[in-house]
């Protein structure tokens, strides 16, 4: 039903620039964002629903957000599919060629998480941090990135860099990852003193 409603909204003259930022997609975007929320809380077939609605996204920004959710859902069962979805999300944002928001930061943070936790390649997490370090992102995403980068530096044996990044994470406004930053900083400090 949501996909049909979106088709109607687009076909009835809801003219949309596909390069527009999030929020500029009119009625179609509002319908798809609501559909995305419902799909995330559905008892089953979440991935299939998200994949179906991705075809109707009127802007690259919305399509990227949907692919981000596809990646998060896929990560529960198929890491390869999740990485592909996160890369698609980032690629959609890169297509916009927007100097203020050149990346889908949340997707790249998830790729860093997979590199660190599933692939056991901490250097990849550090590379992603270097790519994103000057990009604008929400504080909670920034904290996640700094925690992952700190953990990667610990694994690589660079405790000074780990402590620096984890301390930076704690300087940002409190979010759900703040407690993890405290925990990881305690580990790094213990290792540097031991």
Short mmCIF file of C-alpha atoms in Angstrom, two decimals:
data_model
loop_
_atom_site.label_atom_id
_atom_site.label_comp_id
_atom_site.label_asym_id
_atom_site.label_seq_id
_atom_site.Cartn_x
_atom_site.Cartn_y
_atom_site.Cartn_z
CA UNK A 1 0.00 0.00 0.00
CA UNK A 2 2.79 2.46 0.84
CA UNK A 3 4.55 1.85 -2.47
CA UNK A 4 1.30 2.42 -4.37
CA UNK A 5 0.70 5.65 -2.44
CA UNK A 6 4.18 6.81 -3.29
CA UNK A 7 3.66 6.08 -6.98
CA UNK A 8 0.49 8.16 -6.89
CA UNK A 9 2.23 11.03 -5.06
CA UNK A 10 5.04 11.09 -7.62
CA UNK A 11 2.75 10.74 -10.64
CA UNK A 12 0.36 13.47 -9.47
CA UNK A 13 2.93 16.19 -9.89
CA UNK A 14 4.99 16.04 -6.70
CA UNK A 15 8.07 17.25 -8.66
CA UNK A 16 11.24 16.37 -6.86
CA UNK A 17 14.91 17.03 -7.57
CA UNK A 18 16.67 13.68 -7.00
CA UNK A 19 19.76 15.57 -5.84
CA UNK A 20 17.85 17.28 -3.02
CA UNK A 21 18.72 16.81 0.64
CA UNK A 22 16.59 14.75 2.99
CA UNK A 23 13.27 16.40 3.64
CA UNK A 24 12.85 17.78 0.13
CA UNK A 25 11.01 14.76 -1.27
CA UNK A 26 7.50 15.99 -0.55
CA UNK A 27 4.61 13.65 0.07
CA UNK A 28 6.41 10.68 -1.48
CA UNK A 29 9.32 11.07 0.94
CA UNK A 30 7.02 11.38 3.93
CA UNK A 31 5.15 8.23 2.91
CA UNK A 32 8.37 6.28 2.36
CA UNK A 33 9.92 7.44 5.65
CA UNK A 34 6.79 6.24 7.45
CA UNK A 35 6.92 2.98 5.50
CA UNK A 36 10.58 2.59 6.49
CA UNK A 37 9.69 3.05 10.17
CA UNK A 38 6.93 0.46 9.92
CA UNK A 39 9.20 -2.00 8.12
CA UNK A 40 11.83 -1.70 10.86
CA UNK A 41 9.31 -2.73 13.51
CA UNK A 42 7.49 -5.41 11.50
CA UNK A 43 7.51 -8.89 13.02
CA UNK A 44 8.79 -10.45 9.78
CA UNK A 45 9.89 -9.69 6.22
CA UNK A 46 11.60 -6.45 7.24
CA UNK A 47 14.42 -6.86 4.74
CA UNK A 48 12.07 -7.68 1.87
CA UNK A 49 9.87 -4.67 2.66
CA UNK A 50 12.84 -2.31 2.82
CA UNK A 51 14.15 -3.67 -0.48
CA UNK A 52 10.73 -3.15 -2.08
CA UNK A 53 10.39 0.47 -0.96
CA UNK A 54 13.95 1.33 -2.02
CA UNK A 55 12.79 1.33 -5.65
CA UNK A 56 10.44 4.26 -5.00
CA UNK A 57 12.76 6.70 -3.27
CA UNK A 58 12.43 10.08 -5.02
CA UNK A 59 15.82 11.42 -3.85
CA UNK A 60 19.31 9.99 -3.51
CA UNK A 61 19.33 11.04 0.15
CA UNK A 62 16.18 9.05 0.92
CA UNK A 63 17.40 6.07 -1.11
CA UNK A 64 20.66 6.17 0.87
CA UNK A 65 18.74 6.17 4.16
CA UNK A 66 16.68 3.19 3.00
CA UNK A 67 19.81 1.29 1.93
CA UNK A 68 21.33 2.08 5.32
CA UNK A 69 18.34 0.40 6.97
CA UNK A 70 18.64 -2.52 4.53
CA UNK A 71 22.27 -2.87 5.59
CA UNK A 72 21.43 -2.83 9.28
CA UNK A 73 18.78 -5.49 8.76
CA UNK A 74 21.01 -7.61 6.51
CA UNK A 75 23.88 -7.43 9.02
CA UNK A 76 21.89 -9.72 11.29
CA UNK A 77 22.25 -12.64 8.86
CA UNK A 78 24.52 -11.74 5.91
CA UNK A 79 27.56 -9.50 6.41
CA UNK A 80 28.37 -9.43 2.68
CA UNK A 81 24.88 -8.21 1.81
CA UNK A 82 25.09 -5.65 4.60
CA UNK A 83 28.41 -4.25 3.32
CA UNK A 84 26.95 -4.02 -0.17
CA UNK A 85 23.92 -2.09 1.09
CA UNK A 86 26.09 0.31 3.13
CA UNK A 87 28.32 0.92 0.10
CA UNK A 88 25.27 1.59 -2.08
CA UNK A 89 24.01 4.09 0.52
CA UNK A 90 27.32 5.91 0.49
CA UNK A 91 27.51 5.79 -3.31
CA UNK A 92 24.09 7.41 -3.59
CA UNK A 93 25.24 10.33 -1.44
CA UNK A 94 28.48 10.63 -3.42
CA UNK A 95 26.40 10.93 -6.62
CA UNK A 96 24.93 14.15 -5.24
CA UNK A 97 28.42 15.70 -5.29
CA UNK A 98 27.57 17.80 -2.23
CA UNK A 99 30.68 19.25 -0.60
CA UNK A 100 28.91 19.75 2.75
CA UNK A 101 27.66 16.15 3.00
CA UNK A 102 29.89 14.06 0.72
CA UNK A 103 29.30 10.74 2.53
CA UNK A 104 26.54 8.74 4.17
CA UNK A 105 28.46 8.81 7.43
CA UNK A 106 26.26 6.30 9.27
CA UNK A 107 26.82 3.73 6.52
CA UNK A 108 30.57 4.19 6.56
CA UNK A 109 30.58 3.84 10.35
CA UNK A 110 28.77 0.51 9.95
CA UNK A 111 31.36 -0.59 7.36
CA UNK A 112 34.06 0.33 9.91
CA UNK A 113 32.20 -1.71 12.55
CA UNK A 114 32.05 -4.73 10.24
CA UNK A 115 35.73 -4.31 9.34
CA UNK A 116 36.62 -4.30 13.01
CA UNK A 117 34.21 -6.87 14.45
CA UNK A 118 33.45 -9.33 11.63
CA UNK A 119 36.42 -9.03 9.26
CA UNK A 120 39.02 -8.37 12.00
CA UNK A 121 40.71 -5.64 9.93
CA UNK A 122 41.24 -2.75 12.35
CA UNK A 123 43.32 -0.81 9.83
CA UNK A 124 40.21 -0.50 7.62
CA UNK A 125 38.31 1.14 10.49
CA UNK A 126 41.14 3.66 10.85
CA UNK A 127 41.07 4.34 7.08
CA UNK A 128 37.34 5.05 7.26
CA UNK A 129 37.96 7.40 10.18
CA UNK A 130 40.52 9.28 8.10
CA UNK A 131 37.97 9.57 5.28
CA UNK A 132 35.26 10.90 7.59
CA UNK A 133 37.23 12.92 10.12
CA UNK A 134 36.40 16.30 8.55
CA UNK A 135 32.87 15.42 7.38
CA UNK A 136 29.82 16.85 9.07
CA UNK A 137 27.83 14.20 10.95
CA UNK A 138 25.44 13.87 13.84
CA UNK A 139 27.15 13.77 17.23
CA UNK A 140 25.94 10.22 17.98
CA UNK A 141 27.42 8.94 14.71
CA UNK A 142 30.64 10.81 15.45
CA UNK A 143 30.87 9.20 18.90
CA UNK A 144 30.31 5.75 17.34
CA UNK A 145 33.07 6.41 14.82
CA UNK A 146 35.51 7.64 17.46
CA UNK A 147 34.83 4.60 19.67
CA UNK A 148 35.38 2.22 16.77
CA UNK A 149 38.55 4.08 15.79
CA UNK A 150 39.79 3.96 19.37
CA UNK A 151 39.16 0.22 19.53
CA UNK A 152 40.97 -0.22 16.20
CA UNK A 153 44.00 1.70 17.47
CA UNK A 154 44.09 -0.50 20.59
CA UNK A 155 44.13 -3.60 18.38
CA UNK A 156 46.87 -2.06 16.25
CA UNK A 157 48.91 -1.30 19.38
CA UNK A 158 48.71 2.49 19.09
CA UNK A 159 47.44 3.22 22.59
CA UNK A 160 48.19 6.95 22.44
CA UNK A 161 45.97 7.38 19.35
CA UNK A 162 43.29 5.20 20.97
CA UNK A 163 43.25 7.34 24.11
CA UNK A 164 43.11 10.53 22.02
CA UNK A 165 40.11 9.36 19.95
CA UNK A 166 38.22 7.93 22.92
CA UNK A 167 38.77 11.14 24.88
CA UNK A 168 37.42 13.09 21.89
CA UNK A 169 34.35 10.83 21.90
CA UNK A 170 33.73 11.79 25.53
CA UNK A 171 33.97 15.49 24.69
CA UNK A 172 30.89 15.27 22.44
CA UNK A 173 27.32 15.46 23.76
CA UNK A 174 26.22 12.32 25.57
CA UNK A 175 24.54 9.62 23.50
CA UNK A 176 23.98 5.87 23.62
CA UNK A 177 27.64 5.13 22.80
CA UNK A 178 29.07 7.37 25.51
CA UNK A 179 29.18 4.56 28.07
CA UNK A 180 31.05 2.39 25.55
CA UNK A 181 33.54 5.22 25.06
CA UNK A 182 34.16 5.25 28.84
CA UNK A 183 34.63 1.48 28.84
CA UNK A 184 37.00 1.45 25.87
CA UNK A 185 38.99 4.37 27.31
CA UNK A 186 39.40 2.46 30.58
CA UNK A 187 40.74 -0.53 28.64
CA UNK A 188 43.17 1.64 26.66
CA UNK A 189 44.39 3.42 29.80
CA UNK A 190 44.85 0.12 31.64
CA UNK A 191 46.90 -1.29 28.74
CA UNK A 192 49.02 1.87 28.48
CA UNK A 193 49.86 1.71 32.19
CA UNK A 194 50.38 -2.07 32.28
#
